[in-house]
Every structure is written in C-alpha cells, then in structure tokens.
Amino acid sequence: MAAPRLFRSLVRSETQFTSCCFTRNISSNNDSRMTMVQARAMLMEMVGLNAEFSSSKEGIAEDSIFKNIPKKQDGLPVKSLQDSYREVYIPLGTDISLRSKYTNFYKGIRFGRLLEDLDTFAGVICYTHNRRGEGLKSPLSTVTALVDRIELGDQKITALSDIKLTGNVTWVGTSSMEVTMAVQQIVNDEWQKLMNARFLMVARNPLTGSSAAVNPLKPNTPEEEAIFQAGERNKIIRQRDAQISLLKTPPNEEETLLIHNQFQQTIDLKSSTFRIRVKPENSVWMESTILKNLFICHPENRNLYNKIFGGYIMRIAFELAWANAALYSKSRPLVRIVDDIAFRKPVEIGSLLFLSSQVVYTEQSKMQVKVHAEVVVPESGSRETTNDFHFTFDSKCDDLPQVIPKTYAESMLYLDGKRHYES
C-alpha cells in the first residue's frame, strides 16, 4: 500500500521548482520599483486600520466600507491572474543597514526574515486582488491560513545583493485565495528564481470575524487555466491529507510494519522482555532531541489587526528548528522544504507563546524537524495549539544518526515526519 502522502507528491510533481506563478514583463531597471518597506506602508493603507496598538473596534464600526460585507461572490468584480501581480524588492545590495538585518552569523541570508516578508507580500497581493472601486482601502481583513509549501533550489540566496519577490493570486474559493510567490536574485547577470512559496489566505469580516467573499478569479489563457486547475488540485490534496491524518486514522499496513520492525530493533533479546530497550548503533532516542523556547507576546510584534504577526511566529519557529537541526547534526544545515504550516488560531497580545521543536525523522543526510506552538493565557492558565511547523533540513553529513522513537506517540510523530519528508 502506498504511503498516504504519495498522491500529494505525484500531483505536486507537476508544479515543481521549475514552475512559476503568472508573471508580467516589468523592467527590473525601473527606479520607482517598490521596496518591502513601501509595501508594508501600502498594506497599512489598504487595511485602513489604526497603526497604534489598540484592542478597540470602534474605528472599524464607524467606517461605512466595513458594513454590509457580502458572504457570496454574486456581483463582485471578476479578476484575472494579472490583476493581482506584484513585484517587491529588498535592496540588500545598496542598503547596508538593511543588509545587517538580513545577514546571519555566517554571512548567509536569514531565512526567517524572508518568511516574514513573504507573509507580508502575500497580504499585499490579496488586498490587490480584492480591490473594489477606486479607493485603496479594503473592507476585508486577510489572514494567513496555511503555508502550503516552500521549496528552495540548490543555488543559495545571498544577503549581499538585491532580492526580488514576485507573485499573484493563482486560485480562489469563496473566501480563500491561493497565493504563489517566487524569490529571485541576479545570477550570471539575470534574475533567477531561487525559491517557490505557496500560501493559502482567507478573507474575514473585520467586524464579526466571520468569512467574507473574495473577488472571483477567471483565467484568460491556457497557461492561466493550467495554473488555476493546479490550485484546484491543491485544494483536493489538502482535504485528503486532513482526512488521513494520523490524529484521525491509524497507520496503514506498511507503516505499521515499519514501526513494529523498528521496535524489534530496540529490544534486548537476551532479556526476554519488552521493557528493556537498547539503542541501535549510530542512533538517537527521539525524546532527547527536544528543544524548547518561550516568548512573551508584546505589541511590538503585532500585525495590523492587533494580533501577533504570523511572519514573526514563522521566523522564531524556523530559528528554533534550525538550532535543533544544527545541534543534532553538529553542522550548519540548509533548509530545503517548509511544509504545511497551519494557522489554527490567532495569537493574542499578552499571551505566552511556547515553542517546542523535535527531530522526528531522518534519512541519509536529511532531517525532518517539527515545531509545535501553543499559547498560554497567564490569567487562566489555559493552553491551546496555534501552529505546527514542518521543516526539512539537509546536514550534508553522510553519517547522520538515525532518530528512534521509544513510545507509540513518538512513533506517530516519526510516521508523520516521514510522510512530510516523502511528499
């Protein structure tokens, strides 16, 4: 029986790293090109909310554009893939102070900063798609529901030259939008795509928090139709993956046999008991790979809706995962894939955010690291999961130790990590 995520892998192979979102020919020599700083300022104007920290919705309630927000798409303007296309630049080649913000301690790019920028850029693209009328302000609030997939190529992204982000809406449902983006840099005197990213965004009514309809999307060319249909397949894959989650269904026959064989390798046959466990050569118990961190959620890291910025959460989760992978492999691992980051609920200002990372699967030089995020409300002590993050790292180490689960719960983490790795 094939692994449950095999279907996902086969479908995604049609849109691998060489594929791209819709692009338009806009001159890269344009002196008026928009920077990420300008994009954030434009996003603030699009959202139309007070940038000052406040938990009040009075300003929203008083603004007429936030009233009578439709839940159906009937009568909304139909948009094309071209309408939401955007380019944003990060001028690392000329702005030295900005470069220091993006440079890591071994003079490479801070990948977590790019995650923050992609989250912001996805918001700009969605607000561009949903513009209605002549005004810039949008009646909708748009939030990140899922980071479906981020893939990096073999060419490293450097912090020494300009970065260009391009992207557009490539599929829409009733209230959801798939945004496909690319990260580019100049290699051999021309812009080359070094990273693909696909986010799922959802629109909400700022007053009620309920779902809101987004502008319909109509492909106009065979190329655009193929891109739109790929988005439709991605939706089906997400629904299928949710149904076969190990939290809901048991492992398949192949996975069950794998866990049993792995368990047998850790039994001391001389003792004739299941209680005594031995660790195979060049292996590490999964329980010993846990690395945790805690963050106090201050207003400094809020988004325009006065919740903690999702890009910030992704950055600190990635940096914890990278540190864990580095400790495990005793190397400087390279991130290859970011997969299935689901934003289950917003993180409130004043919460305590707990992050727990763990190496859950290894194969050859690769590691699958999972980060679990949960918020704790100090006043009540209540705890609730907000995110699960999945990162694939390459250690470039041929003798990477194998991670071994000891309990049934760890075996499920192992199988889940294996599914993500094989996808």
Tab-separated table of C-alpha atoms in Angstrom:
chain	number	residue	atom	x	y	z
A	1	MET	CA	0.000	0.000	0.000
A	2	ALA	CA	1.417	3.367	-0.976
A	3	ALA	CA	2.172	5.975	1.659
A	4	PRO	CA	-0.839	8.300	2.153
A	5	ARG	CA	1.073	11.363	1.003
A	6	LEU	CA	2.250	9.722	-2.230
A	7	PHE	CA	-0.749	11.093	-4.140
A	8	ARG	CA	0.208	14.551	-2.913
A	9	SER	CA	3.776	14.043	-4.126
A	10	LEU	CA	2.652	12.901	-7.567
A	11	VAL	CA	0.332	15.845	-8.080
A	12	ARG	CA	2.878	18.335	-6.818
A	13	SER	CA	5.472	16.953	-9.218
A	14	GLU	CA	3.548	18.744	-11.966
A	15	THR	CA	4.364	22.094	-10.348
A	16	GLN	CA	7.872	21.542	-9.046
A	17	PHE	CA	10.570	24.150	-8.604
A	18	THR	CA	10.892	24.905	-12.294
A	19	SER	CA	7.251	26.034	-12.493
A	20	CYS	CA	6.203	29.541	-11.554
A	21	CYS	CA	3.269	31.786	-10.888
A	22	PHE	CA	1.979	34.098	-13.581
A	23	THR	CA	4.469	36.866	-14.364
A	24	ARG	CA	4.429	40.054	-16.345
A	25	ASN	CA	7.384	41.688	-18.050
A	26	ILE	CA	8.169	44.624	-15.794
A	27	SER	CA	11.588	46.180	-16.208
A	28	SER	CA	13.926	45.451	-13.298
A	29	ASN	CA	15.738	48.689	-14.084
A	30	ASN	CA	12.749	50.822	-13.062
A	31	ASP	CA	13.988	53.338	-10.471
A	32	SER	CA	10.490	53.576	-8.966
A	33	ARG	CA	10.349	49.897	-8.055
A	34	MET	CA	8.560	49.205	-4.770
A	35	THR	CA	10.591	48.118	-1.749
A	36	MET	CA	9.378	45.890	1.063
A	37	VAL	CA	9.232	48.915	3.388
A	38	GLN	CA	6.953	50.684	0.913
A	39	ALA	CA	4.860	47.531	0.508
A	40	ARG	CA	4.251	47.396	4.271
A	41	ALA	CA	3.208	51.056	4.247
A	42	MET	CA	0.832	50.397	1.358
A	43	LEU	CA	-0.594	47.383	3.190
A	44	MET	CA	-1.348	49.564	6.201
A	45	GLU	CA	-3.223	51.974	3.929
A	46	MET	CA	-5.080	49.108	2.260
A	47	VAL	CA	-6.187	47.675	5.595
A	48	GLY	CA	-7.220	51.111	6.764
A	49	LEU	CA	-6.764	50.387	10.462
A	50	ASN	CA	-5.063	52.485	13.100
A	51	ALA	CA	-1.405	51.526	13.314
A	52	GLU	CA	-1.384	52.375	17.030
A	53	PHE	CA	-1.875	49.379	19.315
A	54	SER	CA	-5.486	49.140	20.446
A	55	SER	CA	-7.939	46.337	21.128
A	56	SER	CA	-10.923	48.519	20.167
A	57	LYS	CA	-13.018	48.074	17.004
A	58	GLU	CA	-14.634	51.495	17.227
A	59	GLY	CA	-12.779	52.818	14.187
A	60	ILE	CA	-13.948	49.849	12.132
A	61	ALA	CA	-17.543	50.163	13.252
A	62	GLU	CA	-17.643	53.828	12.268
A	63	ASP	CA	-16.312	53.286	8.749
A	64	SER	CA	-19.021	52.668	6.168
A	65	ILE	CA	-16.861	50.411	3.984
A	66	PHE	CA	-16.892	47.730	6.687
A	67	LYS	CA	-20.691	47.458	6.649
A	68	ASN	CA	-22.682	45.008	4.515
A	69	ILE	CA	-19.653	42.906	3.552
A	70	PRO	CA	-21.015	40.114	1.306
A	71	LYS	CA	-20.644	36.415	2.113
A	72	LYS	CA	-21.323	35.413	-1.503
A	73	GLN	CA	-19.431	36.317	-4.665
A	74	ASP	CA	-22.514	37.328	-6.644
A	75	GLY	CA	-21.987	40.790	-8.088
A	76	LEU	CA	-18.339	41.089	-7.060
A	77	PRO	CA	-15.858	42.161	-9.764
A	78	VAL	CA	-14.227	39.267	-11.584
A	79	LYS	CA	-10.420	39.487	-11.615
A	80	SER	CA	-7.718	37.892	-13.747
A	81	LEU	CA	-4.417	36.429	-12.599
A	82	GLN	CA	-2.691	39.523	-13.985
A	83	ASP	CA	-4.695	41.914	-11.803
A	84	SER	CA	-3.026	40.815	-8.552
A	85	TYR	CA	0.524	40.514	-9.881
A	86	ARG	CA	3.081	42.381	-7.753
A	87	GLU	CA	6.845	42.840	-7.561
A	88	VAL	CA	8.619	43.961	-4.405
A	89	TYR	CA	12.355	44.475	-3.894
A	90	ILE	CA	14.596	44.092	-0.868
A	91	PRO	CA	17.574	46.369	-1.674
A	92	LEU	CA	20.297	44.454	0.154
A	93	GLY	CA	22.899	45.393	-2.445
A	94	THR	CA	22.762	49.114	-1.645
A	95	ASP	CA	21.216	49.439	1.833
A	96	ILE	CA	23.937	48.376	4.287
A	97	SER	CA	21.821	48.899	7.406
A	98	LEU	CA	19.053	46.746	5.934
A	99	ARG	CA	21.608	44.134	4.910
A	100	SER	CA	22.698	43.679	8.533
A	101	LYS	CA	19.102	42.794	9.422
A	102	TYR	CA	19.058	40.014	6.815
A	103	THR	CA	22.565	38.609	7.364
A	104	ASN	CA	23.046	35.605	9.636
A	105	PHE	CA	26.126	34.879	11.738
A	106	TYR	CA	27.923	33.021	8.913
A	107	LYS	CA	27.173	35.775	6.376
A	108	GLY	CA	24.306	33.952	4.691
A	109	ILE	CA	20.681	35.055	4.393
A	110	ARG	CA	18.386	34.959	7.428
A	111	PHE	CA	15.695	32.677	6.052
A	112	GLY	CA	13.311	33.667	8.852
A	113	ARG	CA	13.343	37.259	7.580
A	114	LEU	CA	12.249	36.036	4.160
A	115	LEU	CA	9.370	34.157	5.806
A	116	GLU	CA	8.241	37.430	7.391
A	117	ASP	CA	8.468	39.221	4.044
A	118	LEU	CA	6.581	36.503	2.196
A	119	ASP	CA	3.757	36.677	4.731
A	120	THR	CA	3.529	40.452	4.267
A	121	PHE	CA	3.805	40.179	0.485
A	122	ALA	CA	1.012	37.587	0.341
A	123	GLY	CA	-1.203	40.075	2.166
A	124	VAL	CA	-0.383	42.827	-0.330
A	125	ILE	CA	-1.245	40.512	-3.221
A	126	CYS	CA	-4.583	39.501	-1.681
A	127	TYR	CA	-5.604	43.081	-0.991
A	128	THR	CA	-4.669	43.955	-4.568
A	129	HIS	CA	-6.894	41.146	-5.837
A	130	ASN	CA	-9.831	42.273	-3.682
A	131	ARG	CA	-9.814	45.981	-4.520
A	132	ARG	CA	-13.353	47.151	-5.190
A	133	GLY	CA	-13.938	50.601	-6.609
A	134	GLU	CA	-11.463	53.459	-6.785
A	135	GLY	CA	-10.407	53.652	-3.137
A	136	LEU	CA	-7.305	51.921	-1.848
A	137	LYS	CA	-8.813	50.882	1.477
A	138	SER	CA	-10.222	47.337	1.606
A	139	PRO	CA	-13.290	46.279	3.604
A	140	LEU	CA	-11.804	42.825	4.251
A	141	SER	CA	-9.273	41.536	6.715
A	142	THR	CA	-6.988	38.954	5.115
A	143	VAL	CA	-5.085	36.443	7.228
A	144	THR	CA	-2.731	33.543	6.541
A	145	ALA	CA	-4.488	30.198	6.947
A	146	LEU	CA	-1.737	27.904	5.685
A	147	VAL	CA	1.788	27.954	4.322
A	148	ASP	CA	1.173	25.093	1.924
A	149	ARG	CA	4.665	24.683	0.513
A	150	ILE	CA	8.002	26.482	0.275
A	151	GLU	CA	10.780	24.934	-1.803
A	152	LEU	CA	14.371	26.094	-2.167
A	153	GLY	CA	16.686	25.297	-5.041
A	154	ASP	CA	20.369	24.402	-4.924
A	155	GLN	CA	21.523	27.974	-5.545
A	156	LYS	CA	21.971	29.731	-2.189
A	157	ILE	CA	20.270	33.061	-1.561
A	158	THR	CA	22.824	35.680	-0.576
A	159	ALA	CA	22.440	38.710	1.678
A	160	LEU	CA	24.839	40.755	-0.472
A	161	SER	CA	22.611	41.595	-3.436
A	162	ASP	CA	19.050	42.726	-4.094
A	163	ILE	CA	16.176	40.275	-3.750
A	164	LYS	CA	13.018	40.436	-5.843
A	165	LEU	CA	9.707	38.940	-4.721
A	166	THR	CA	7.082	38.282	-7.393
A	167	GLY	CA	3.650	36.762	-7.035
A	168	ASN	CA	-0.068	36.795	-7.627
A	169	VAL	CA	-3.308	35.052	-6.707
A	170	THR	CA	-3.448	31.757	-8.628
A	171	TRP	CA	-6.692	30.242	-7.290
A	172	VAL	CA	-9.698	31.353	-5.259
A	173	GLY	CA	-12.577	29.663	-3.476
A	174	THR	CA	-15.425	31.583	-1.890
A	175	SER	CA	-13.381	33.188	0.901
A	176	SER	CA	-9.948	31.634	0.367
A	177	MET	CA	-7.116	32.512	-2.005
A	178	GLU	CA	-4.011	30.628	-3.050
A	179	VAL	CA	-1.057	32.967	-3.486
A	180	THR	CA	2.000	31.757	-5.402
A	181	MET	CA	5.253	33.668	-4.951
A	182	ALA	CA	8.865	33.436	-6.035
A	183	VAL	CA	12.105	34.750	-4.537
A	184	GLN	CA	14.627	35.854	-7.158
A	185	GLN	CA	18.189	37.157	-7.284
A	186	ILE	CA	20.556	38.072	-10.076
A	187	VAL	CA	22.735	35.087	-11.019
A	188	ASN	CA	25.019	35.332	-14.054
A	189	ASP	CA	23.653	38.806	-14.880
A	190	GLU	CA	19.967	37.819	-14.933
A	191	TRP	CA	17.145	37.329	-12.445
A	192	GLN	CA	16.763	33.694	-11.448
A	193	LYS	CA	14.152	32.093	-9.218
A	194	LEU	CA	15.738	30.569	-6.118
A	195	MET	CA	12.667	29.796	-4.052
A	196	ASN	CA	8.971	28.996	-4.581
A	197	ALA	CA	6.258	29.672	-1.991
A	198	ARG	CA	2.559	28.886	-1.902
A	199	PHE	CA	0.305	30.386	0.796
A	200	LEU	CA	-3.408	29.914	1.440
A	201	MET	CA	-5.045	33.130	2.624
A	202	VAL	CA	-8.596	33.668	3.886
A	203	ALA	CA	-10.795	36.769	3.999
A	204	ARG	CA	-12.709	37.764	7.115
A	205	ASN	CA	-15.252	40.381	8.087
A	206	PRO	CA	-13.334	42.736	10.438
A	207	LEU	CA	-16.465	43.413	12.496
A	208	THR	CA	-17.733	39.872	13.049
A	209	GLY	CA	-14.703	37.682	12.308
A	210	SER	CA	-16.859	35.530	10.011
A	211	SER	CA	-15.847	34.542	6.492
A	212	ALA	CA	-16.191	37.086	3.691
A	213	ALA	CA	-16.415	36.578	-0.058
A	214	VAL	CA	-13.411	37.390	-2.224
A	215	ASN	CA	-13.438	38.555	-5.833
A	216	PRO	CA	-13.838	35.635	-8.266
A	217	LEU	CA	-10.851	34.693	-10.432
A	218	LYS	CA	-11.137	33.965	-14.142
A	219	PRO	CA	-8.222	32.516	-16.165
A	220	ASN	CA	-7.882	34.114	-19.601
A	221	THR	CA	-5.284	31.912	-21.315
A	222	PRO	CA	-4.494	28.168	-21.438
A	223	GLU	CA	-1.443	28.844	-19.238
A	224	GLU	CA	-3.570	30.621	-16.638
A	225	GLU	CA	-6.189	27.855	-16.789
A	226	ALA	CA	-3.478	25.255	-16.045
A	227	ILE	CA	-2.267	27.314	-13.068
A	228	PHE	CA	-5.832	27.676	-11.763
A	229	GLN	CA	-6.514	23.936	-12.125
A	230	ALA	CA	-3.301	23.170	-10.205
A	231	GLY	CA	-4.713	25.298	-7.388
A	232	GLU	CA	-7.952	23.301	-7.529
A	233	ARG	CA	-5.960	20.061	-7.196
A	234	ASN	CA	-4.022	21.513	-4.269
A	235	LYS	CA	-7.351	22.108	-2.502
A	236	ILE	CA	-8.331	18.464	-3.034
A	237	ILE	CA	-4.962	17.319	-1.715
A	238	ARG	CA	-5.339	19.436	1.431
A	239	GLN	CA	-8.774	17.962	2.065
A	240	ARG	CA	-7.498	14.425	1.526
A	241	ASP	CA	-4.497	14.926	3.817
A	242	ALA	CA	-6.804	16.169	6.570
A	243	GLN	CA	-8.892	13.020	6.285
A	244	ILE	CA	-5.940	10.623	6.571
A	245	SER	CA	-4.187	12.472	9.385
A	246	LEU	CA	-2.710	10.126	11.999
A	247	LEU	CA	-4.730	12.055	14.560
A	248	LYS	CA	-7.880	10.669	12.903
A	249	THR	CA	-6.909	7.384	11.219
A	250	PRO	CA	-4.497	4.534	12.088
A	251	PRO	CA	-1.261	3.969	10.170
A	252	ASN	CA	-1.560	1.890	7.025
A	253	GLU	CA	-0.223	-1.659	6.811
A	254	GLU	CA	3.196	-0.644	5.504
A	255	GLU	CA	3.637	1.979	8.215
A	256	THR	CA	2.502	-0.411	10.961
A	257	LEU	CA	5.062	-2.989	9.858
A	258	LEU	CA	7.782	-0.325	9.775
A	259	ILE	CA	7.075	0.736	13.369
A	260	HIS	CA	6.977	-2.885	14.570
A	261	ASN	CA	10.312	-3.715	12.890
A	262	GLN	CA	11.818	-0.586	14.353
A	263	PHE	CA	10.564	-1.557	17.804
A	264	GLN	CA	12.085	-5.034	17.481
A	265	GLN	CA	15.481	-3.490	16.744
A	266	THR	CA	15.419	-1.770	20.148
A	267	ILE	CA	14.633	-4.861	22.235
A	268	ASP	CA	17.296	-6.733	24.184
A	269	LEU	CA	16.555	-10.290	23.064
A	270	LYS	CA	18.661	-11.730	25.874
A	271	SER	CA	16.387	-10.202	28.500
A	272	SER	CA	13.214	-11.782	27.041
A	273	THR	CA	11.187	-8.687	27.926
A	274	PHE	CA	9.696	-5.703	26.150
A	275	ARG	CA	10.618	-3.377	28.993
A	276	ILE	CA	14.357	-3.193	28.376
A	277	ARG	CA	15.158	-1.055	25.339
A	278	VAL	CA	18.510	-0.729	23.620
A	279	LYS	CA	19.565	1.947	21.188
A	280	PRO	CA	20.896	0.750	17.806
A	281	GLU	CA	24.326	1.871	16.686
A	282	ASN	CA	24.570	5.470	15.389
A	283	SER	CA	21.092	6.400	16.595
A	284	VAL	CA	19.448	8.875	18.982
A	285	TRP	CA	16.278	8.480	21.037
A	286	MET	CA	13.667	10.919	19.766
A	287	GLU	CA	12.887	12.053	23.313
A	288	SER	CA	16.383	13.510	23.620
A	289	THR	CA	16.008	15.789	20.577
A	290	ILE	CA	13.503	18.211	22.124
A	291	LEU	CA	14.472	21.884	22.197
A	292	LYS	CA	12.059	24.497	23.598
A	293	ASN	CA	11.661	28.239	23.840
A	294	LEU	CA	9.200	30.736	25.309
A	295	PHE	CA	8.216	34.180	24.036
A	296	ILE	CA	6.166	36.920	25.655
A	297	CYS	CA	3.823	38.384	23.032
A	298	HIS	CA	4.450	42.127	23.087
A	299	PRO	CA	2.649	44.737	20.921
A	300	GLU	CA	5.922	45.312	19.028
A	301	ASN	CA	5.301	42.088	17.073
A	302	ARG	CA	1.634	42.708	16.275
A	303	ASN	CA	0.038	42.769	12.866
A	304	LEU	CA	-2.444	45.364	11.644
A	305	TYR	CA	-5.266	43.551	13.418
A	306	ASN	CA	-3.512	43.746	16.786
A	307	LYS	CA	-2.668	40.038	16.848
A	308	ILE	CA	0.851	38.622	16.774
A	309	PHE	CA	2.227	38.784	13.216
A	310	GLY	CA	2.226	35.337	11.600
A	311	GLY	CA	5.521	36.031	9.839
A	312	TYR	CA	7.167	36.707	13.197
A	313	ILE	CA	5.888	33.373	14.541
A	314	MET	CA	7.266	31.617	11.467
A	315	ARG	CA	10.637	33.286	11.906
A	316	ILE	CA	11.112	32.315	15.557
A	317	ALA	CA	9.813	28.787	14.866
A	318	PHE	CA	12.252	28.368	11.980
A	319	GLU	CA	15.197	29.649	14.019
A	320	LEU	CA	14.376	27.200	16.826
A	321	ALA	CA	14.089	24.349	14.309
A	322	TRP	CA	17.390	25.335	12.687
A	323	ALA	CA	19.150	25.421	16.070
A	324	ASN	CA	17.771	21.976	16.859
A	325	ALA	CA	18.887	20.584	13.496
A	326	ALA	CA	22.341	22.128	13.978
A	327	LEU	CA	22.713	20.586	17.441
A	328	TYR	CA	21.532	17.205	16.182
A	329	SER	CA	23.761	17.081	13.104
A	330	LYS	CA	26.679	19.102	14.502
A	331	SER	CA	26.670	21.040	11.228
A	332	ARG	CA	25.203	24.132	9.581
A	333	PRO	CA	22.120	22.581	7.996
A	334	LEU	CA	20.408	24.018	4.942
A	335	VAL	CA	16.627	24.354	4.853
A	336	ARG	CA	15.110	22.632	1.816
A	337	ILE	CA	11.356	22.465	2.369
A	338	VAL	CA	8.802	24.240	4.556
A	339	ASP	CA	5.542	22.328	4.530
A	340	ASP	CA	2.006	22.580	5.961
A	341	ILE	CA	2.210	25.443	8.452
A	342	ALA	CA	-1.408	25.755	9.563
A	343	PHE	CA	-2.504	28.844	11.498
A	344	ARG	CA	-5.225	27.359	13.705
A	345	LYS	CA	-5.996	30.451	15.761
A	346	PRO	CA	-4.601	33.969	16.226
A	347	VAL	CA	-2.079	34.658	18.975
A	348	GLU	CA	-3.246	37.436	21.251
A	349	ILE	CA	-1.096	40.259	22.583
A	350	GLY	CA	-0.051	39.439	26.143
A	351	SER	CA	-0.076	35.665	25.658
A	352	LEU	CA	2.865	33.398	26.429
A	353	LEU	CA	3.932	31.550	23.285
A	354	PHE	CA	5.587	28.165	23.877
A	355	LEU	CA	7.576	26.611	21.021
A	356	SER	CA	8.766	23.003	21.203
A	357	SER	CA	10.907	21.538	18.418
A	358	GLN	CA	11.848	17.916	17.839
A	359	VAL	CA	13.737	15.908	15.238
A	360	VAL	CA	11.080	13.415	14.157
A	361	TYR	CA	12.570	11.707	11.098
A	362	THR	CA	15.987	11.240	9.485
A	363	GLU	CA	17.090	9.765	6.194
A	364	GLN	CA	20.665	9.842	4.912
A	365	SER	CA	21.766	13.484	5.398
A	366	LYS	CA	18.231	14.885	5.768
A	367	MET	CA	16.276	15.749	8.917
A	368	GLN	CA	12.601	16.435	9.409
A	369	VAL	CA	12.039	18.845	12.315
A	370	LYS	CA	8.605	19.581	13.758
A	371	VAL	CA	7.851	22.657	15.870
A	372	HIS	CA	4.698	22.751	17.977
A	373	ALA	CA	3.399	26.157	19.075
A	374	GLU	CA	0.848	26.757	21.790
A	375	VAL	CA	-0.341	29.822	23.672
A	376	VAL	CA	-0.869	30.082	27.387
A	377	VAL	CA	-3.084	32.782	28.878
A	378	PRO	CA	-1.376	33.788	32.158
A	379	GLU	CA	-4.615	34.747	33.924
A	380	SER	CA	-6.390	31.432	33.329
A	381	GLY	CA	-3.513	29.066	32.595
A	382	SER	CA	-5.385	27.738	29.547
A	383	ARG	CA	-3.275	26.222	26.758
A	384	GLU	CA	-4.187	25.923	23.105
A	385	THR	CA	-2.304	24.844	19.989
A	386	THR	CA	-1.845	27.609	17.440
A	387	ASN	CA	0.578	26.157	14.891
A	388	ASP	CA	2.509	23.092	13.785
A	389	PHE	CA	5.575	23.707	11.626
A	390	HIS	CA	7.380	21.179	9.414
A	391	PHE	CA	10.904	21.844	8.146
A	392	THR	CA	13.196	19.646	6.053
A	393	PHE	CA	16.916	20.292	6.551
A	394	ASP	CA	19.976	18.900	4.779
A	395	SER	CA	23.008	18.452	7.010
A	396	LYS	CA	25.340	17.347	4.192
A	397	CYS	CA	26.566	14.703	6.699
A	398	ASP	CA	26.825	11.132	5.415
A	399	ASP	CA	26.873	9.640	8.924
A	400	LEU	CA	23.829	11.461	10.357
A	401	PRO	CA	22.461	9.465	13.333
A	402	GLN	CA	19.056	7.861	12.909
A	403	VAL	CA	16.323	9.144	15.192
A	404	ILE	CA	14.451	6.352	17.011
A	405	PRO	CA	11.002	6.631	18.629
A	406	LYS	CA	10.506	4.970	22.007
A	407	THR	CA	6.764	5.366	22.617
A	408	TYR	CA	3.677	4.961	20.439
A	409	ALA	CA	3.150	8.736	20.397
A	410	GLU	CA	6.713	9.220	19.171
A	411	SER	CA	6.124	6.536	16.523
A	412	MET	CA	3.207	8.600	15.212
A	413	LEU	CA	5.465	11.674	15.130
A	414	TYR	CA	8.016	9.572	13.228
A	415	LEU	CA	5.437	8.456	10.642
A	416	ASP	CA	4.060	11.976	10.272
A	417	GLY	CA	7.588	13.272	9.731
A	418	LYS	CA	8.213	10.525	7.179
A	419	ARG	CA	5.054	11.477	5.299
A	420	HIS	CA	6.103	15.113	5.136
A	421	TYR	CA	9.606	14.172	4.053
A	422	GLU	CA	8.371	11.894	1.258
A	423	SER	CA	5.888	14.480	-0.002
